[in-house]
Coordinates of C-alpha atoms in Angstrom, one line a residue:
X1 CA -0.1 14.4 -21.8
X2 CA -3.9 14.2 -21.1
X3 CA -6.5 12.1 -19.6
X4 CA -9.8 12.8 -19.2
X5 CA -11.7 9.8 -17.4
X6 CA -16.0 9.7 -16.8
X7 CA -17.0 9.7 -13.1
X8 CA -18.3 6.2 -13.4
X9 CA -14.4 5.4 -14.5
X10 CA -12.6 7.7 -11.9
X11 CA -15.2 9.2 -9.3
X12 CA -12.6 12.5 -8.1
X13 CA -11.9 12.4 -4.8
X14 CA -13.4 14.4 -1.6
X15 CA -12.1 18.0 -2.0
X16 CA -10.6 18.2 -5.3
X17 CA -14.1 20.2 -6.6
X18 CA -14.0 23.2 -5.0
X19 CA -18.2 24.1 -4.0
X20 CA -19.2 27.8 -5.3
X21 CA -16.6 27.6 -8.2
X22 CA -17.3 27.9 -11.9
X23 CA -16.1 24.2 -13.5
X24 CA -14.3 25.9 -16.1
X25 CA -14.4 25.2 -20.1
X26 CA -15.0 21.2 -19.0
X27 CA -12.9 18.1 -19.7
X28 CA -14.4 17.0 -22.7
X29 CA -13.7 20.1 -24.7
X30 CA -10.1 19.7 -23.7
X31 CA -9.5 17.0 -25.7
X32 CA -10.1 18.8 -28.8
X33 CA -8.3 22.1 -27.5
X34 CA -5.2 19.8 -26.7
X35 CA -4.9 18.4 -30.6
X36 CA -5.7 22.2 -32.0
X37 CA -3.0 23.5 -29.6
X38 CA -0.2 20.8 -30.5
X39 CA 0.9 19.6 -34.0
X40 CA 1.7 16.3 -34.3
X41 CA -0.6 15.4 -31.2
X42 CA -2.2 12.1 -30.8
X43 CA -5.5 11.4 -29.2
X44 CA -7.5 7.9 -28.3
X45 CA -11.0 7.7 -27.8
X46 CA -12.5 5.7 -25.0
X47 CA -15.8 6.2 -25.6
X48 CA -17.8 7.0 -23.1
X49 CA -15.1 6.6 -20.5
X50 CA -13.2 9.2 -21.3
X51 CA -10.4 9.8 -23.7
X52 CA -6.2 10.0 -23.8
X53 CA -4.0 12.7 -25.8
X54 CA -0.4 13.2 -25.9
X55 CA 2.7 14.9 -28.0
X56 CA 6.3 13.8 -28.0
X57 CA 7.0 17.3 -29.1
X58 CA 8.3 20.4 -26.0
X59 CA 9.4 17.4 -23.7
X60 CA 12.2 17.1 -21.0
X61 CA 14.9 14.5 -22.8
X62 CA 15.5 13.4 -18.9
X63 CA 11.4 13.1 -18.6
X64 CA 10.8 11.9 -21.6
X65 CA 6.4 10.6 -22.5
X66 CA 5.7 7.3 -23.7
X67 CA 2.8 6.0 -24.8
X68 CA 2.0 1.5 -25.5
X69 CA -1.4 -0.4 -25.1
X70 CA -1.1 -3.8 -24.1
X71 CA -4.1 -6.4 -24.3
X72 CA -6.7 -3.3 -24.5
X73 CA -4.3 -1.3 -21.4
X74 CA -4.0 1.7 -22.4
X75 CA -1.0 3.5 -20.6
X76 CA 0.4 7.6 -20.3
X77 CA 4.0 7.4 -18.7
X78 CA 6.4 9.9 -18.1
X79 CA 9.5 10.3 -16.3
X80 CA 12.0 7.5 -16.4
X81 CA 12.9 4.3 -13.8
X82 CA 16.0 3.5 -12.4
X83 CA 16.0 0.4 -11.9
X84 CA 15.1 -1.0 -15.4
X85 CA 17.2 -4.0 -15.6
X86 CA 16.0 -5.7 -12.4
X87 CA 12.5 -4.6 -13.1
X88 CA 12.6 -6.3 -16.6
X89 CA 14.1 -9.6 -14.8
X90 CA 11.6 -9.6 -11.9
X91 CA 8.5 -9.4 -14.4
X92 CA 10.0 -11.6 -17.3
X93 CA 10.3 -9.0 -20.1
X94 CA 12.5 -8.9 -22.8
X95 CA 15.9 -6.2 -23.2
X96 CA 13.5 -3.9 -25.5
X97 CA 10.8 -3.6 -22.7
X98 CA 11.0 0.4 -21.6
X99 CA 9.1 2.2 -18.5
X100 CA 5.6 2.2 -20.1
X101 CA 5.6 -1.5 -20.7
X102 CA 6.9 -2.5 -17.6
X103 CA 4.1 -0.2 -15.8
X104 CA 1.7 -2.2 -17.7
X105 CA 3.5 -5.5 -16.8
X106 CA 3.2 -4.5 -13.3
X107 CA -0.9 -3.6 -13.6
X108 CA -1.5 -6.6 -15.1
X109 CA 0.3 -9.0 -12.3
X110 CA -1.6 -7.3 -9.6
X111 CA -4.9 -7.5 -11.1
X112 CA -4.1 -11.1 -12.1
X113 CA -1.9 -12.9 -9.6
X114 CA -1.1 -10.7 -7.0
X115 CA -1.5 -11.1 -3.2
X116 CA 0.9 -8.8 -2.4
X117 CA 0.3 -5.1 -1.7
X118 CA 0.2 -2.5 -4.9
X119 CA 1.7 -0.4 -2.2
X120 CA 5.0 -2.3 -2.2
X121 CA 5.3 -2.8 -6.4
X122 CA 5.1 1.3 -6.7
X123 CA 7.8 1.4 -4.1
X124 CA 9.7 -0.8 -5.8
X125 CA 9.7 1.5 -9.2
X126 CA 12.4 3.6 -7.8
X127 CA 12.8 7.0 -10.4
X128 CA 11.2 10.0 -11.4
X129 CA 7.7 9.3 -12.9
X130 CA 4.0 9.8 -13.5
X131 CA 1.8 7.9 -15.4
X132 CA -1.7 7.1 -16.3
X133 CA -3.3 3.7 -17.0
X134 CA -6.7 2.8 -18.2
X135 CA -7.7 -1.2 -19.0
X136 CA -10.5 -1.1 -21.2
X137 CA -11.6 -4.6 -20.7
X138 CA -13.0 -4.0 -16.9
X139 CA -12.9 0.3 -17.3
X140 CA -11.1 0.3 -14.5
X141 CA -8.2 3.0 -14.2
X142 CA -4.7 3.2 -12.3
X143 CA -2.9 6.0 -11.7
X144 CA 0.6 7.2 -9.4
X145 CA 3.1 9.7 -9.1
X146 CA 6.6 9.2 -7.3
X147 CA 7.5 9.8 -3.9
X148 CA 9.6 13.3 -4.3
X149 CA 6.6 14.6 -7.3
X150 CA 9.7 15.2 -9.4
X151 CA 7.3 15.3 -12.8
X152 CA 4.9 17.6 -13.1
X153 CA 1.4 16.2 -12.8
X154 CA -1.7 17.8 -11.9
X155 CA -5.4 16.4 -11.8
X156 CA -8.7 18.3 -11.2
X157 CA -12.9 18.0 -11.7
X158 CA -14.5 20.1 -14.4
X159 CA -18.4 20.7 -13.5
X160 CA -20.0 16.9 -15.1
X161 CA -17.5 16.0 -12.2
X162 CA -15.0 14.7 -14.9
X163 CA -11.8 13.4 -13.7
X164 CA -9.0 15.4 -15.9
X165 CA -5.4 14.9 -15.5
X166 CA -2.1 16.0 -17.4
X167 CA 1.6 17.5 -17.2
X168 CA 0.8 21.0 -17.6
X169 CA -1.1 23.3 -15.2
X170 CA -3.0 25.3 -17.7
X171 CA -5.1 22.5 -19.2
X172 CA -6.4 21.4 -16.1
X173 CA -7.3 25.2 -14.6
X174 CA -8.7 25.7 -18.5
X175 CA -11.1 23.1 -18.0
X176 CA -11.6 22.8 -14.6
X177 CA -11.5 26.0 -13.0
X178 CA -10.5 26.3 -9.6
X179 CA -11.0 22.7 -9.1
X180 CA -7.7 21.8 -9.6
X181 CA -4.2 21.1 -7.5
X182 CA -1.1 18.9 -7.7
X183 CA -1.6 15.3 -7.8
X184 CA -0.5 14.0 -4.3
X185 CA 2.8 12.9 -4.6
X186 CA 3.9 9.4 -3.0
X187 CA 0.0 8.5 -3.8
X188 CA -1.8 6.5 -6.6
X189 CA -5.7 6.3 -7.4
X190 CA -7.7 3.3 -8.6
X191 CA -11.3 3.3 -9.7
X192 CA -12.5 1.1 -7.0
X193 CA -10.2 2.0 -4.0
X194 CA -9.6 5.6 -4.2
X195 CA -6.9 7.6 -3.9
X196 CA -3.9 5.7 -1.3
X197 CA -0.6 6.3 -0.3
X198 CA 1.9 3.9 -1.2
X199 CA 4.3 5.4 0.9
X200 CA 2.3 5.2 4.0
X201 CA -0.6 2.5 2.9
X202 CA -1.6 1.6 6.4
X203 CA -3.1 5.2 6.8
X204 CA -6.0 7.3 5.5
X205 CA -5.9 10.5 3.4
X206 CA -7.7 13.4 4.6
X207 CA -8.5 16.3 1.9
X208 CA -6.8 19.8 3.1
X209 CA -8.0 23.2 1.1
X210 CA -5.6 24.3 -1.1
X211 CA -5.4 28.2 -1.3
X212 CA -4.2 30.2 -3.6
X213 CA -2.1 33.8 -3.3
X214 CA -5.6 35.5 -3.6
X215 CA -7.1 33.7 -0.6
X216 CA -9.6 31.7 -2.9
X217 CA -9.8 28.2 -2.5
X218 CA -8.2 26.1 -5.4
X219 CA -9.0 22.1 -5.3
X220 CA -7.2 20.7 -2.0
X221 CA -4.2 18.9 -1.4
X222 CA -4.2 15.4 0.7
X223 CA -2.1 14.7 3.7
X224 CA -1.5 11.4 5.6
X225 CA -3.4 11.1 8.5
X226 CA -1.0 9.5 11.0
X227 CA -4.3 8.8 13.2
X228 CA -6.9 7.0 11.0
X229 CA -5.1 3.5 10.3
X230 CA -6.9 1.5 7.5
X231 CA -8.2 -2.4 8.4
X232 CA -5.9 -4.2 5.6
X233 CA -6.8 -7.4 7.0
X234 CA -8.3 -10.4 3.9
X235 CA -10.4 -13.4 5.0
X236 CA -9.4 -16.8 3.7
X237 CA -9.8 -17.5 0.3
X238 CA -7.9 -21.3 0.9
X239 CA -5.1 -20.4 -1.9
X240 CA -1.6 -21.3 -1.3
X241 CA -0.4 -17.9 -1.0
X242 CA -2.6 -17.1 1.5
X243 CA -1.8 -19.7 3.8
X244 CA 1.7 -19.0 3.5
X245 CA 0.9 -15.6 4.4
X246 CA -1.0 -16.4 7.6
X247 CA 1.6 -18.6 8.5
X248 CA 3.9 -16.2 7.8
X249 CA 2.0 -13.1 9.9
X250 CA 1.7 -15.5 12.8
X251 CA 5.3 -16.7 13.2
X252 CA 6.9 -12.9 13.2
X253 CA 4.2 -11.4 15.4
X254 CA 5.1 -14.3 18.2
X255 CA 8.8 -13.5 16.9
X256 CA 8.6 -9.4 17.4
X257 CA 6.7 -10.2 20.7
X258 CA 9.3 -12.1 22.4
X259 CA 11.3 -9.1 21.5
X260 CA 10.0 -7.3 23.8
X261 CA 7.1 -5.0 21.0
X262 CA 4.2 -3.5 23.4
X263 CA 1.2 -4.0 20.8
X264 CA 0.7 -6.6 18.2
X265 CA 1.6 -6.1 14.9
X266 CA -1.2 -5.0 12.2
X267 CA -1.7 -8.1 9.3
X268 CA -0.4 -8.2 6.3
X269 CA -1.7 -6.2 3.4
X270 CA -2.5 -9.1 1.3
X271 CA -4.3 -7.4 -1.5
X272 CA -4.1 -3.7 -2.9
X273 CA -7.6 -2.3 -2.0
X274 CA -9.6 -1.2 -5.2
X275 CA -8.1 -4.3 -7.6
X276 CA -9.7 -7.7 -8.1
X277 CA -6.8 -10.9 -8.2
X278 CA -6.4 -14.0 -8.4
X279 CA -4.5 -16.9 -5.8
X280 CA -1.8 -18.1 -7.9
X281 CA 1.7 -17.1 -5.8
X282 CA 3.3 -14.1 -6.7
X283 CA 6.5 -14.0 -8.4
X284 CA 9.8 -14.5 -6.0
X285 CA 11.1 -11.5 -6.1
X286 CA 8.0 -9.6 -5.5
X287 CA 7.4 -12.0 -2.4
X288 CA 10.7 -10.6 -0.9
X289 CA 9.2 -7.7 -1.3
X290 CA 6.0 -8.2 1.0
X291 CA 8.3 -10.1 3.6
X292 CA 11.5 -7.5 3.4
X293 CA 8.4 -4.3 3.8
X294 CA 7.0 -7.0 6.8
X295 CA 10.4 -7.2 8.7
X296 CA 11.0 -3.3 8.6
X297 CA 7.6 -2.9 9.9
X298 CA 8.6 -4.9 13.0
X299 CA 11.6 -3.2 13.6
X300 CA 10.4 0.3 13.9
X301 CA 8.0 -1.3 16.5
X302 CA 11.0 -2.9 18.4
X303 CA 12.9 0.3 18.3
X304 CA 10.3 2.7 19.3
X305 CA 10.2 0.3 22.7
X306 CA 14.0 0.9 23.3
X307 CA 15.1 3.9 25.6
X308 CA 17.0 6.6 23.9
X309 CA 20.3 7.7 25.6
X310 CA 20.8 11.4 25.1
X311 CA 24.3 13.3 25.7
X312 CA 23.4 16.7 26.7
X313 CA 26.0 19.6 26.0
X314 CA 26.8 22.6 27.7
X315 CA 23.9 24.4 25.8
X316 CA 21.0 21.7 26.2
X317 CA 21.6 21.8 29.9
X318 CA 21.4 25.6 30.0
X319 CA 18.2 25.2 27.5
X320 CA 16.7 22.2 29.9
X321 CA 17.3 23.9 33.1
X322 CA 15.9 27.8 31.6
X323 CA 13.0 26.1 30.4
X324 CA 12.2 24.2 33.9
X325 CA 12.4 26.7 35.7
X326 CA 10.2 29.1 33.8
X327 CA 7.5 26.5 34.1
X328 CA 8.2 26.0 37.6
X329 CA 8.3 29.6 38.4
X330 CA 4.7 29.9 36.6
X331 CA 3.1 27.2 38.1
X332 CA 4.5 28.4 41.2
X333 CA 5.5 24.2 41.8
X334 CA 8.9 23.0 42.2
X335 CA 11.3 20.2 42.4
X336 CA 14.7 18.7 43.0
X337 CA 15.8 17.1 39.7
X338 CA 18.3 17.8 37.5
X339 CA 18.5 18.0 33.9
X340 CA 16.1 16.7 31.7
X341 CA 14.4 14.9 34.5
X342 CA 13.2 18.1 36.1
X343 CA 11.7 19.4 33.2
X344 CA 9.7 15.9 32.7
X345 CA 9.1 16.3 36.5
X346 CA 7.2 19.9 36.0
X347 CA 5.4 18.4 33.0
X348 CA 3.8 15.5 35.3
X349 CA 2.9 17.8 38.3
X350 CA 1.0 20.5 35.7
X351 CA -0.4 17.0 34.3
X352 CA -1.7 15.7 37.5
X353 CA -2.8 19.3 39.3
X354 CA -4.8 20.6 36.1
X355 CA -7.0 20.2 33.3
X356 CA -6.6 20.0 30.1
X357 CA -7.2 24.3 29.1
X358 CA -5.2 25.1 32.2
X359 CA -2.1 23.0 31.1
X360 CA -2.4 24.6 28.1
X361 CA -2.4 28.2 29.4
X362 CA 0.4 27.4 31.8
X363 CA 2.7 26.7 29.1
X364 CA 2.0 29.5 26.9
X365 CA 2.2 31.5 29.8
X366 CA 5.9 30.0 30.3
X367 CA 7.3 30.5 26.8
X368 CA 5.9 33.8 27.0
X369 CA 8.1 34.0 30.3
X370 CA 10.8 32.0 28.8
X371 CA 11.6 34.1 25.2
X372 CA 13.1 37.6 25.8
X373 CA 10.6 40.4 25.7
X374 CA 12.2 42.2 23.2
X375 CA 11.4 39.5 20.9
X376 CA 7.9 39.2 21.4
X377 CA 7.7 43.0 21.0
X378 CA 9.4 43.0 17.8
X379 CA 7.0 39.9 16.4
X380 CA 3.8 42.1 16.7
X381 CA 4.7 44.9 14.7
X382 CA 4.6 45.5 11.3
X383 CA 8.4 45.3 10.3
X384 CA 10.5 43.2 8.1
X385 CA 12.7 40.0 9.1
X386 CA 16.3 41.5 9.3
X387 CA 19.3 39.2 10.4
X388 CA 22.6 41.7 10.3
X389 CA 25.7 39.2 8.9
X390 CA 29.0 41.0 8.9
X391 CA 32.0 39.6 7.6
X392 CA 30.3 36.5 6.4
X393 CA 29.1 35.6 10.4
X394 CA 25.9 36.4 12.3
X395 CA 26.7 39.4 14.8
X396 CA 27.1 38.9 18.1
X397 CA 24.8 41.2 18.8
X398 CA 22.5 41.6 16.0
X399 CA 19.1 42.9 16.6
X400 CA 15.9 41.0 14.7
X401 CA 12.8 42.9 13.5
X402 CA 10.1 40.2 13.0
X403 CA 7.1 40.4 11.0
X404 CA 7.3 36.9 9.5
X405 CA 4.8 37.6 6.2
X406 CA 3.4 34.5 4.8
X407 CA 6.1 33.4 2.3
X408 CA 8.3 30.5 1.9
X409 CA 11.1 32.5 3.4
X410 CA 9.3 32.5 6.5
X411 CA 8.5 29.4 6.8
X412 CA 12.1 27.7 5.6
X413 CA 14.3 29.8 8.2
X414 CA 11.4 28.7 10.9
X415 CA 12.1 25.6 10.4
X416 CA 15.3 25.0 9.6
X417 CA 15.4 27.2 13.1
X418 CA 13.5 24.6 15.0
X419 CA 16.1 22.1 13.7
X420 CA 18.9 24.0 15.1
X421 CA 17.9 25.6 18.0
X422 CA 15.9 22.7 19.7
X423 CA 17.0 19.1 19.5
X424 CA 17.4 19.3 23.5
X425 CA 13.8 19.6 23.5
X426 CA 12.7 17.4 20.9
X427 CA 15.7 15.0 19.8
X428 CA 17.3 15.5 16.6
X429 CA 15.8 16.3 13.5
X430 CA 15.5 17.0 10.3
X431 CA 14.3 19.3 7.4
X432 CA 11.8 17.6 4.8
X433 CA 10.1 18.7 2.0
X434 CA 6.5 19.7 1.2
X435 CA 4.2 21.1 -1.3
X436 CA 2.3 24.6 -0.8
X437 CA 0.5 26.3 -3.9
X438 CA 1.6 24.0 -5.8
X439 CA 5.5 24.4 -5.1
X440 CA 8.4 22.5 -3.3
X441 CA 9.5 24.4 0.2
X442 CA 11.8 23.3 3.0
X443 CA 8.8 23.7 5.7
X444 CA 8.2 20.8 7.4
X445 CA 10.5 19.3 10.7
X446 CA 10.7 15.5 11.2
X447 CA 11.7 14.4 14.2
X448 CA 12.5 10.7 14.7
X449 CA 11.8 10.0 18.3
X450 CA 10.4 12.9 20.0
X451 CA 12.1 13.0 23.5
X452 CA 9.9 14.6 25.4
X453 CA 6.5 12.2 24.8
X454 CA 9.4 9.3 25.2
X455 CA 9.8 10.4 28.7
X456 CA 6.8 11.4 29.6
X457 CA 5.1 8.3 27.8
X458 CA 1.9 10.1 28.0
X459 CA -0.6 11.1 24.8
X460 CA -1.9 14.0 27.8
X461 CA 1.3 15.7 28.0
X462 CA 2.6 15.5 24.6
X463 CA -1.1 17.0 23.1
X464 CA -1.9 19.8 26.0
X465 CA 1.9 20.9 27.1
X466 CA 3.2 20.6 23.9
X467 CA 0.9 20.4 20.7
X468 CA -1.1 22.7 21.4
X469 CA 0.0 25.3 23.5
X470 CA 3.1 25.4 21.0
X471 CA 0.8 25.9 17.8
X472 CA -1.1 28.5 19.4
X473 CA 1.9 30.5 20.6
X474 CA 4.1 30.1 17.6
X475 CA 1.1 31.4 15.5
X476 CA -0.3 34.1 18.1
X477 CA 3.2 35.3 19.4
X478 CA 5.7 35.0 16.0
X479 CA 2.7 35.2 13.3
X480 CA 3.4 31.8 11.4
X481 CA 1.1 29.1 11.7
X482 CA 2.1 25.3 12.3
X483 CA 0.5 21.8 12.5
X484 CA 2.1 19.3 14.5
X485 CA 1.7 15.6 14.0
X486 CA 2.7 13.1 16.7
X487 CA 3.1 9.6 15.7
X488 CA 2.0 7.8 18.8
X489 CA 3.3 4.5 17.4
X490 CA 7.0 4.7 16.5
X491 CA 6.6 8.4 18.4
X492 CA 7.8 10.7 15.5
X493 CA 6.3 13.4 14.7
X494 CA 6.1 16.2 12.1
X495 CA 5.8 19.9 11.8
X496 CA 4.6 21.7 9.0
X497 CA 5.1 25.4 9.2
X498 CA 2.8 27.5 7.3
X499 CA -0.1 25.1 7.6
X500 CA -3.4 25.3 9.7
X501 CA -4.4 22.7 12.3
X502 CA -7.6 21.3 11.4
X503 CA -10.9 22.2 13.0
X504 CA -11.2 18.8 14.4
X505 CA -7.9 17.5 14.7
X506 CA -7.8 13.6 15.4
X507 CA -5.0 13.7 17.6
X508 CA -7.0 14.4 20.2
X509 CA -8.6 11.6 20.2
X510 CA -6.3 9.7 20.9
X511 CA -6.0 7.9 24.0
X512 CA -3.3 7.2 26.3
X513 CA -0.6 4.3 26.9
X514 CA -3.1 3.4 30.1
X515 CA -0.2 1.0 31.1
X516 CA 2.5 2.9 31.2
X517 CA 2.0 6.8 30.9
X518 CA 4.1 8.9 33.4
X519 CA 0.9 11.1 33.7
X520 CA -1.4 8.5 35.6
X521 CA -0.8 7.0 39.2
X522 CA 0.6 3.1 38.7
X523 CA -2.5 2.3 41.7
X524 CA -5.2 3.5 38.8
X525 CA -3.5 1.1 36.4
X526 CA -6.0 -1.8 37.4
X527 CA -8.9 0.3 37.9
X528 CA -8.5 1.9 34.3
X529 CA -7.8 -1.7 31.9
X530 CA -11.1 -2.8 34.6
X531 CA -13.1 0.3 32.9
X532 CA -11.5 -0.2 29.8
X533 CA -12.8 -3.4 29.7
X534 CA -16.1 -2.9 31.1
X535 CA -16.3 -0.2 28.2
X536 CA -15.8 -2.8 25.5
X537 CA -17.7 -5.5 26.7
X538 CA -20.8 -3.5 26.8
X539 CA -20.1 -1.9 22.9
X540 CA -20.3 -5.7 22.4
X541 CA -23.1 -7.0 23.9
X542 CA -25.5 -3.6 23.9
X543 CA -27.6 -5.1 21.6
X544 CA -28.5 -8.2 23.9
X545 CA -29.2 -6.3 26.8
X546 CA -31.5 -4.1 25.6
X547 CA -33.5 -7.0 24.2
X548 CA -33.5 -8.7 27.1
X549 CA -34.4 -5.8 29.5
X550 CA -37.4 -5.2 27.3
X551 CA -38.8 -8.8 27.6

């Protein structure tokens, strides 16, 4: 399938044109190139917004393309949904209704009774899929791809700046050059709102160059930002629904306060951002939805307030008590504790004795003091990654020769490593999927609850003893480079081996839990809410003082 949209229909996001490229053979031509190419191919003309082509012919029977136009919506689907049946119940269509008409159902209620997030009606199309929608009566366009990106679907800008997206690789890079890369998966794009997660709607999306294997940069590829929260808040409109809503929003948050929650719950996302609706009340099932998404929401926040309990084996205590030490013996500052405590103990005193650079250094300077030499050694030179398996188990006493080349080998065994090797450190975690150049890789570690920043309780400590000191020596010392990003809410976190920490990484902007970090003496507690405050109240008033200090 094809879609090629005008800017003034589908403006391409930040980074997707890649400056200093050639724009390829352009989106327009590609129409005509797409019905030479295929027999039996079908195009629609949109006029000047754009235009829509597709063949039933060289599909996948399990990801099959349909094609319906409803009341002037015109709508690309491929894939298939799972759950059909409900879907066809919840939006009141009939036993013939397939995917492509229940997409087009599911457009139309949020442009023209929905309150409820588009966010949550994606998530509730649970399948493989990819589609395209365009409603010619308001040239407006709507477009999504599942969580997992199990269809193909790729999307790029040709040189008018041309929005051009389709199944297949090739037509894209034909007419757009270099400008081109996966469609985000887990994300959908609307004319007026952008492109948005659905999977994590309350954050931003920040563009990331996408590179190819000859180092040139191809399009980019867009990652949640975890830091940069979006204000989803709706004024009164006086409708029905949203005074339920408010209602609604007021009663939980006093709820998920009593329960103990440190910081009050963000509003409800009454309205998908980039879509113009109505007031009538959604339909029941979809309003389950909103309130089922609302209750979830509130009890991550209730559980990232509860202390883990953690039962340390033989091995984490040997880990623990290797790793204190090492930083104790570096910082050349000691202490009594035992277990995990001591090592939370060494993080304070480096917190409170240094700065930020010098914390930094110390660490590095203890994992260098921590990891055998002969491994270090090994990492700098130019060998290959050996692991010698006799007999179906790893050897005793096997020797590794690390280069670590950039490959997806690399980056998989690091970490499915980390995941092994260092849930005394961290907590346990998992393996999760990502996309590089354009292909699936076991790269990325998620970790739950990190246990370190749930002891420490301090944004200092977790950034400049662990962030960063341990992307700088996991790329400087082994060779592969990582990006780790804390979730100072719920306190997960993710690493993505293989990929660069930005220039100006927003994590370190973040400030602290003021109240209740391990880092800061409890007697500055007062003293830093009174700054705080004094802070806010003049970004508040600056205007007013100024004119009256110049009358």
């Amino acid at each position: 399938m094809l879609a090629v949209f005008d800017r003034k229909v589908a403006k391409s996001p930040e980074g997707l044109r890649s400056p200093g490229t050639e724009g390829g053979d352009g989106g327009r031509s590609l129409l005509d190139h797409f019905l030479a190419a295929r027999a039996g191919a079908v195009a629609i003309n949109l006029g000047s917004s754009g235009g829509l082509a597709y063949t039933s012919k060289k599909q996948t029977p399990l990801l099959p393309r349909l094609f319906a136009v409803v009341d002037d919506i015109f709508c690309l689907f491929q894939g298939h949904i799972e759950n059909i049946t409900s879907l066809k119940q919840q939006y009141g269509l009939g036993k013939t209704a397939n995917e492509v008409i229940i997409v087009i159902e599911a457009y139309k209620t949020l442009r023209d009774r929905g309150p409820f997030p588009a966010s949550q009606v994606l998530r509730d199309l649970n399948g493989k899929f990819a589609f395209t929608l365009f409603d010619s009566s308001s040239n407006t366009t709507f477009m999504a791809s599942d969580a997992d990106g199990s269809v193909p679907f790729f999307w790029g800008a040709d040189a008018q700046d041309h929005l051009v997206l389709s199944d297949d690789a090739d037509i894209v890079k034909k007419g757009c050059g270099k400008s081109f890369a996966p469609f985000p998966k887990g994300c959908f794009f609307t004319t007026s709102g952008g492109l948005q997660s659905f999977e994590h709607p309350m954050n931003e999306l920040k563009p990331m160059p996408r590179v190819d294997s000859q180092g040139q940069v191809c399009g980019a590829t867009y990652n949640v930002d975890y830091m940069a929260k979006k204000d989803t808040g709706m004024p009164r409109v006086g409708s029905s629904a949203n005074c339920f809503f408010l209602s609604l929003s007021s009663t939980m948050e006093a709820n998920i306060l009593r329960c103990g929650a440190i910081k009050t719950l963000p509003p409800i996302s009454r309205r998908p951002q980039g879509m113009e609706f109505g007031h009538r009340m959604p339909p029941r099932k979809l309003l389950s939805s909103v309130v089922e998404a609302r209750v979830q929401t509130e009890e991550k926040m209730v559980a990232a307030t509860e202390k883990t309990t953690y039962t340390d084996n033989w091995f984490d205590r040997l880990a623990i008590r290797y790793l204190s030490r090492s930083i104790q013996a570096t910082t050349a500052i000691s202490n009594n504790k035992e277990g995990y405590e001591s090592l939370v103990e060494a993080a304070i005193m480096i917190c409170k004795k240094f700065d930020a650079k010098a914390q930094q250094d110390l660490v590095i300077q203890s994992l260098h003091r921590a990891l055998p030499p002969i491994i270090l050694t090994l990492a700098s030179h130019s060998s290959t990654f050996l692991i010698m398996i006799a007999n179906g188990l790893l050897a005793s006493t096997c020797q590794i020769k690390i280069l670590l080349p950039q490959s997806t080998f690399t980056r998989e065994i690091f970490a499915a490593f980390t995941t092994l090797f260092f849930p005394w450190l961290v907590g346990p975690c998992q393996v999760r999927k990502s996309e590089v150049d354009g292909k699936t890789e076991k790269n990325v570690v998620y970790i739950p609850k990190c246990r370190f920043l749930e002891s420490t309780n301090c944004v200092g400590m977790c950034t400049n003893l662990c962030k960063v000191p341990s992307q700088k020596f996991i790329q400087d010392s082994l060779g592969v480079p990582v990006y780790m990003v804390p979730n100072f809410e719920d306190m997960s976190c993710e690493m993505v081996f293989g990929q660069q920490p930005p220039l100006h990484d927003p994590t370190l902007k973040q400030p602290c839990y003021h109240k209740s970090c391990n880092g800061i003496d409890p007697s500055t507690h007062n003293k830093a809410e009174t700054w705080c405050e004094l802070l806010q109240w003049m970004k508040e008033n600056w205007q007013h003082f100024i004119l009256r200090r110049s009358r």
